[in-house]
Steps between C-alpha positions, in 0.01 A plus 500: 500500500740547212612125536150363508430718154792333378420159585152530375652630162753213471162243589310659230206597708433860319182517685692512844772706382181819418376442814822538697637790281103688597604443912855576432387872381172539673320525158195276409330381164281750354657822658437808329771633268537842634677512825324689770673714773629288788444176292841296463702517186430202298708177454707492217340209399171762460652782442626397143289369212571412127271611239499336130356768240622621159562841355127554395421455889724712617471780246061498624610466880746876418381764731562832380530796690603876280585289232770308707540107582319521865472063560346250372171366647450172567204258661394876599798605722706792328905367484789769470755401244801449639875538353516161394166487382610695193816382469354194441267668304817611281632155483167338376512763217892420399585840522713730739381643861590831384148522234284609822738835443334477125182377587249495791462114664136527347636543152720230529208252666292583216775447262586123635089464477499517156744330405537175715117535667502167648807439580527301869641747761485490906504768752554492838300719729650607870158563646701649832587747308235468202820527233490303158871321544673375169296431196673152378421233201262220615724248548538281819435643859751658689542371906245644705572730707399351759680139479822772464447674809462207706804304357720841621343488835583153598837532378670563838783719316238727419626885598275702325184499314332764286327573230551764250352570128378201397851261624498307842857546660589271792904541635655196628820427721730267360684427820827645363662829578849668465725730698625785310813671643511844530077457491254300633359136476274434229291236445310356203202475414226443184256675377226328370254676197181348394247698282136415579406583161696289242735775375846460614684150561515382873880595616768460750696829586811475758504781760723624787409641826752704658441414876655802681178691346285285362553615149380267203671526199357231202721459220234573222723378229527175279792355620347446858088432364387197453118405287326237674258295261212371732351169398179538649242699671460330881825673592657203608733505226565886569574375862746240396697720267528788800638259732766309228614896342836477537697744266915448638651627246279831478555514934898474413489767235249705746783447760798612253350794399374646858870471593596651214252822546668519842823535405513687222449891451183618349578751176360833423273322228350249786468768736296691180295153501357537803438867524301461146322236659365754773407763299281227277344325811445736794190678393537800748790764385585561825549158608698491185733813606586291842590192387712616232663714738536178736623327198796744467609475842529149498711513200758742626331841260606398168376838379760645727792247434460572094393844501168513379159601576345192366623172406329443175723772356780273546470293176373119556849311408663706735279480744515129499877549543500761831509281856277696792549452885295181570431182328285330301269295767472900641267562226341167462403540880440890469267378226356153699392706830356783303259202324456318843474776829355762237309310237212793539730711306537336214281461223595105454681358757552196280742738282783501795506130405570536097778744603654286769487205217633733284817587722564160569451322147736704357908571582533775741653809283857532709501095620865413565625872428368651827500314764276606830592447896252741622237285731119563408248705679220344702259736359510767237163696507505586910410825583321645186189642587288387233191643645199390651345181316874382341542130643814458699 
């Protein structure tokens, strides 16, 4: 069915391509809006619209409940703001995301209403989950949604698909994978971001999936992202720049640097890293308590090695200086299955990502001064009772 959309798309004939897209999600012109129980989730070629208005619009559609910024109403369905709703808010404004701690999102609405009241502005509306996505400047039209879910499907590489906060994530197998000694084999993959509402540039991420446990680990940093600048709205470009991406030079330095976390001792300071990283992300404090113990078992109880009751008294320059009992690629996979077989733990999964791009974009802290020969575990988090309702 995929192919057929495709084909229809690349012939022009728009009028098929609705028609096909409405069988291909059981949905049919004129549907209601609100989804009932038992009816199918809509098509994401339904599910998303874009909305031109300008600040005096959207300052009358404000619904206000106590005083506080409740959604905005529009074509008489009530919206929730979302995050990037008033962070786009923010950036129409030219001013920080940190004045909703000043002011109160309606302040700030009426503010940009007086002084730029017609200014051309789009928002898209999730009507799944009746949520008011990025507000953006009226200029050009971003992919549909649709046209981007189907060019991901009928990629045969395609691994995984999801949707999350207004960006479109497909993961793709490149057909290439390594054997790390002492490890496992890893092979590489991309991950593939496109916002449905304009904000945010199309990109390119490399990943690694560490095949002894599944783990994904994306390295969320510049050095291995790459913007793609779409030409056109059909998709077909989209399609033709997923199947050329070829990024060698970031797979080689991908390569280079997961043999380097695998030989090389993590320090005290990288070890501190990760365990600040838990206390930030896992929302329960118990959870907290039992990975952080897990944490120092897996690095040998640096507490115990250095004398203290808590590494942050052990000042940061030394700390960065202090080897522990396991390596690097420990902690990047302590971190990777905590954000893939217990993502329900963590307030954004997508923050195991910035910190494994962090680890790897930068020079490990005791590279070429302490070596490692100590093989990896297969897993790190079995056997912690997390409770009933923790993923595992």
């Amino acid at each position: 069915m995929y192919e057929l959309v495709m084909k229809k798309m690349r012939e022009g004939d728009w009028g098929a391509v609705t028609r096909l897209l409405h069988e291909l999600h059981g949905t049919g012109a004129g549907r209601s809006r609100e989804r009932t129980a038992g009816t199918p989730r809509r098509g994401f070629s339904e599910r998303f619209e874009a909305v031109s208005l300008t600040p005096r619009l959207v300052a009358d559609a404000v619904v206000e409940e106590n005083g506080k910024f409740k959604g905005i109403e529009l074509g008489g369905t009530e919206y929730k703001p979302s995050a990037r709703f008033l962070k786009g808010l923010a950036q129409r404004m030219k001013v920080s995301f940190s004045i909703f701690e000043l002011f109160t999102p309606v302040e700030v609405i009426g503010r940009a209403a007086e002084r730029a009241a017609d200014l051309p502005l789009r928002v898209t509306l999730d009507h799944e989950k009746n949520e008011a996505l990025a507000l953006v400047e009226d200029k050009g039209v971003p992919m549909p949604a649709g046209n981007v879910e189907i060019v991901m499907r009928e990629d045969p590489r395609l691994q995984k698909f999801d949707y999350d906060d207004g960006v479109i994530t497909g993961s793709f197998a490149l057909g290439e994978s390594w054997d790390v000694q002492g490890d496992s084999r890893y092979s590489v993959h991309i991950n593939v971001q496109v916002p449905v509402d304009g904000m945010g540039t199309p990109c390119v991420t490399l990943s690694t999936l560490r095949q002894v446990c599944s783990n994904g680990a994306v390295a969320e940093a510049p050095l291995f992202r790459t913007k793609m600048e779409i030409k056109d709205n059909s998709g077909e470009h989209f399609r033709r720049l997923l199947r050329s991406f070829n990024n060698p030079r970031g797979i080689e330095a991908l390569h280079e640097r997961l043999l380097a976390a695998n030989g090389t001792k993590a320090s005290v300071d990288e070890v501190f890293r990760v365990m600040s990283f838990v206390k930030r992300q896992v929302r329960d404090a118990r959870h907290q308590m039992l990975l952080c113990e897990r944490l120092e078992a897996v690095a040998d109880n640096p507490c115990v090695r250095y004398g203290v009751t808590d590494l942050a008294s052990i000042g940061e320059r030394r700390r960065g200086l202090l080897p522990v009992g396991c390596s690097v690629a420990d902690l990047m996979n302590f971190a990777s299955e905590l954000g893939t077989h217990h993502a329900d733990l963590i307030k954004n999964p997508r923050a195991v990502d910035a910190l494994t791009g962090e680890f790897f974009a930068k020079g490990y802290d005791l590279e070429e001064m302490y070596p490692n020969a100590q093989p990896a575990r297969g897993f790190y988090l079995s056997g912690i009772d997390f409770g009933e309702g923790a993923r595992r």
